[in-house]
């Protein structure tokens, strides 16, 4: 047989559904989106014992089929739409042995849709510790299904799920609950109005705000023989349904599920006492935060430096190996630089998600939400805003995506809007170079001014996020009454495999999501920077050569060459005096000549590149915006860098490197070059305390990130919010930078 | 009227019959049904949110919601 069996994995959150999915499918899975919405769609395939194939769909976690979020609607829509190509031949409901009662609520609902349903009882390894004993056969009879007892931690029972799936034809598809018992008279009329349809499906259509085939909501509303009830009455009936379901479950488990409370030993109680303690709870959370920051900002520098070097080397290699031309330039300076700009952030993103998924898998994250909720609420945020705000220190893109867990739309929107204020890692290179330039060395109470400045900038970002949240909380008139509820799962050791999958998946979605935009922008920037329409641009080489021949190299280049030569001479002298090499004046002279020629050639090329950039399209753009940025203390060159870094903040440093024609991204050279740059009067350095602080403040507040705008558009489903965000942040950043410069100058 | 919000740390109560439309259906699904026992496991600073164990479900809810769940206080002889 060639057709594969469609299997839907369904279950409450925290039941280990994803672990079951991972173990069933291994690496054969793909993650996408449901068309038109942002809910993740995970699909994989699995080979069954009888040789046939199964397509496994991992549906979003849900407590029941009464939907309150988009994620949950996906589940209901799929289960009701027989025409959907993913419609399951068999549903596998994953439950957790400790919370079986609650998990069975969802099970009975799915079974009542007359879909063949298998029950998986996961976490069987915890049974003896919790004093739980099961009568599987009795339970199978009571619930009218087949059960697989599974432990994903030990990897047991997975084969049994596979053989039950292969044998799905033998499953009963009769319902657990007689729907008409909810309200006999009402359902009687409903059945009479639609004699051909299944009652429970009709009930779902009436109560759920989802669209599906073949019974349309409209048809029921239009039916003259049948009057629907008011919202209040329907809610009453839903309550009654829940009570009836629990009655059924209680009687089914009465004889088959036993808990010996004396045998139960709980880690939960003792851990909760410490981790949610009024003092220790916060101290522990603070310590964990410090650890995360340490990883993001310290440990990840090693792989980042490595990546940086590799990309620089690859660029050089391409330039030296391929024949020179537009294509080579595009490859080396546009595409490769663009990809490098994305890959460089992978270590930080991976570290961040490593920690977040460890904290989530272990059950700790719910405790943080519990601790922080009340403290965040005055600002219009929720305890669930903590994860996005922490993520924001690495990158706003995954942070904005992490807001999906916030049920309340207003709280979620505010979180999305303020997250970009937190200091993301792309700001770091900009801050570092400016701090090194304009903040004096020296220290107060053992803390260096430079480190203090950096810390202040971080606090400023976070403070601004909180402050604007409370402003938004007052301005936004969104009434969204939705329930805040956090499940506090049992503590468990995270499964390495799950953590690895999460890190891999999130990193991939960052690389491909944000990557596309960053890559596109860097190609556009490369084009605008290496092309121009003016005569000055076209004849750049001749003009600069002529200038150098008549006026000599620029003062900076001359200085640079002189310094290098001096260093070289000292070097030779040093070698001569410590006797490591015999002084041979001829050799020294020759090497000096070669070096000088090399340096001259390099300086000439750099000045040409610089002149070209000045007269390229982007150069003209920079000159055009100079009047706007001048009050902030910037010249047209910084203007260009601000403009290009709209794509992504870190582009700022690279652009300045190109403009100042230092030819390499090496920080020390750019820094020296920037320090040597004079303002228009030609008397004092362009980068002084006033302009430096003004720039830092600008980068702290401005929405300089296309990818974030794109992701906000996706998550809020309209251009309205990203545009408001862009306008507000840019104007605010401009005003703050303006004020700072005018006062300090 | 006594609600979950009035319970102290470690105290238990039994959920009373409530008029159908007050509580969100989500809460019922998690086991917040009349007759079931609620225990307050932990209370966050400023007395909000409240971390409860109801029918084996461990959940944290905000005080405003806890104030809607009516209970009868259950005296636990083992607690002081």
Short mmCIF file of N, CA and C in Angstrom, two decimals, chain A residues 8 50 168 176 206 219 223 247 284 313 338 404 455 467 499 515 522 585 588 602 621 631:
data_model
loop_
_atom_site.label_atom_id
_atom_site.label_comp_id
_atom_site.label_asym_id
_atom_site.label_seq_id
_atom_site.Cartn_x
_atom_site.Cartn_y
_atom_site.Cartn_z
N UNK A 8 -2.66 12.30 14.06
CA UNK A 8 -2.56 13.60 14.74
C UNK A 8 -2.21 13.34 16.20
N UNK A 50 4.35 -2.92 10.32
CA UNK A 50 3.89 -3.71 9.17
C UNK A 50 4.43 -3.16 7.85
N UNK A 168 -5.03 0.69 13.40
CA UNK A 168 -6.07 1.65 13.80
C UNK A 168 -7.46 1.25 13.33
N UNK A 176 -17.74 8.47 23.86
CA UNK A 176 -17.77 8.19 25.29
C UNK A 176 -19.03 8.73 25.95
N UNK A 206 -21.50 25.18 16.84
CA UNK A 206 -22.25 26.24 17.50
C UNK A 206 -21.38 26.98 18.52
N UNK A 219 -25.07 28.17 8.27
CA UNK A 219 -26.21 27.32 8.00
C UNK A 219 -27.04 27.08 9.26
N UNK A 223 -30.90 28.38 9.96
CA UNK A 223 -31.94 27.37 10.05
C UNK A 223 -33.17 27.92 10.79
N UNK A 247 -17.62 13.52 35.38
CA UNK A 247 -18.35 12.41 36.02
C UNK A 247 -18.00 11.09 35.35
N UNK A 284 17.46 33.48 43.41
CA UNK A 284 17.82 32.40 42.49
C UNK A 284 17.56 32.82 41.04
N UNK A 313 38.27 35.64 6.19
CA UNK A 313 39.20 34.86 5.39
C UNK A 313 38.55 34.41 4.09
N UNK A 338 26.78 39.72 3.98
CA UNK A 338 25.41 39.60 4.48
C UNK A 338 25.22 38.33 5.28
N UNK A 404 3.92 34.74 22.22
CA UNK A 404 2.70 34.01 21.88
C UNK A 404 2.04 33.33 23.06
N UNK A 455 26.94 49.35 31.32
CA UNK A 455 25.89 48.87 32.20
C UNK A 455 24.71 49.85 32.20
N UNK A 467 9.16 51.71 31.09
CA UNK A 467 8.50 53.01 31.10
C UNK A 467 7.49 53.11 29.96
N UNK A 499 15.87 19.43 24.25
CA UNK A 499 16.55 20.72 24.31
C UNK A 499 17.32 20.95 23.00
N UNK A 515 17.37 36.18 8.50
CA UNK A 515 18.47 36.10 7.54
C UNK A 515 18.11 36.64 6.18
N UNK A 522 21.81 43.77 2.77
CA UNK A 522 23.24 44.00 2.55
C UNK A 522 23.57 43.96 1.06
N UNK A 585 72.39 46.33 7.21
CA UNK A 585 71.69 47.57 6.80
C UNK A 585 71.00 47.41 5.44
N UNK A 588 67.63 45.57 5.89
CA UNK A 588 66.66 46.44 6.58
C UNK A 588 66.14 47.49 5.61
N UNK A 602 48.30 50.56 -0.51
CA UNK A 602 47.11 50.28 0.26
C UNK A 602 46.34 51.58 0.55
N UNK A 621 22.94 60.08 -0.67
CA UNK A 621 21.87 59.98 0.33
C UNK A 621 22.35 60.53 1.66
N UNK A 631 22.24 68.54 13.74
CA UNK A 631 21.96 68.99 15.12
C UNK A 631 22.29 67.93 16.16
#
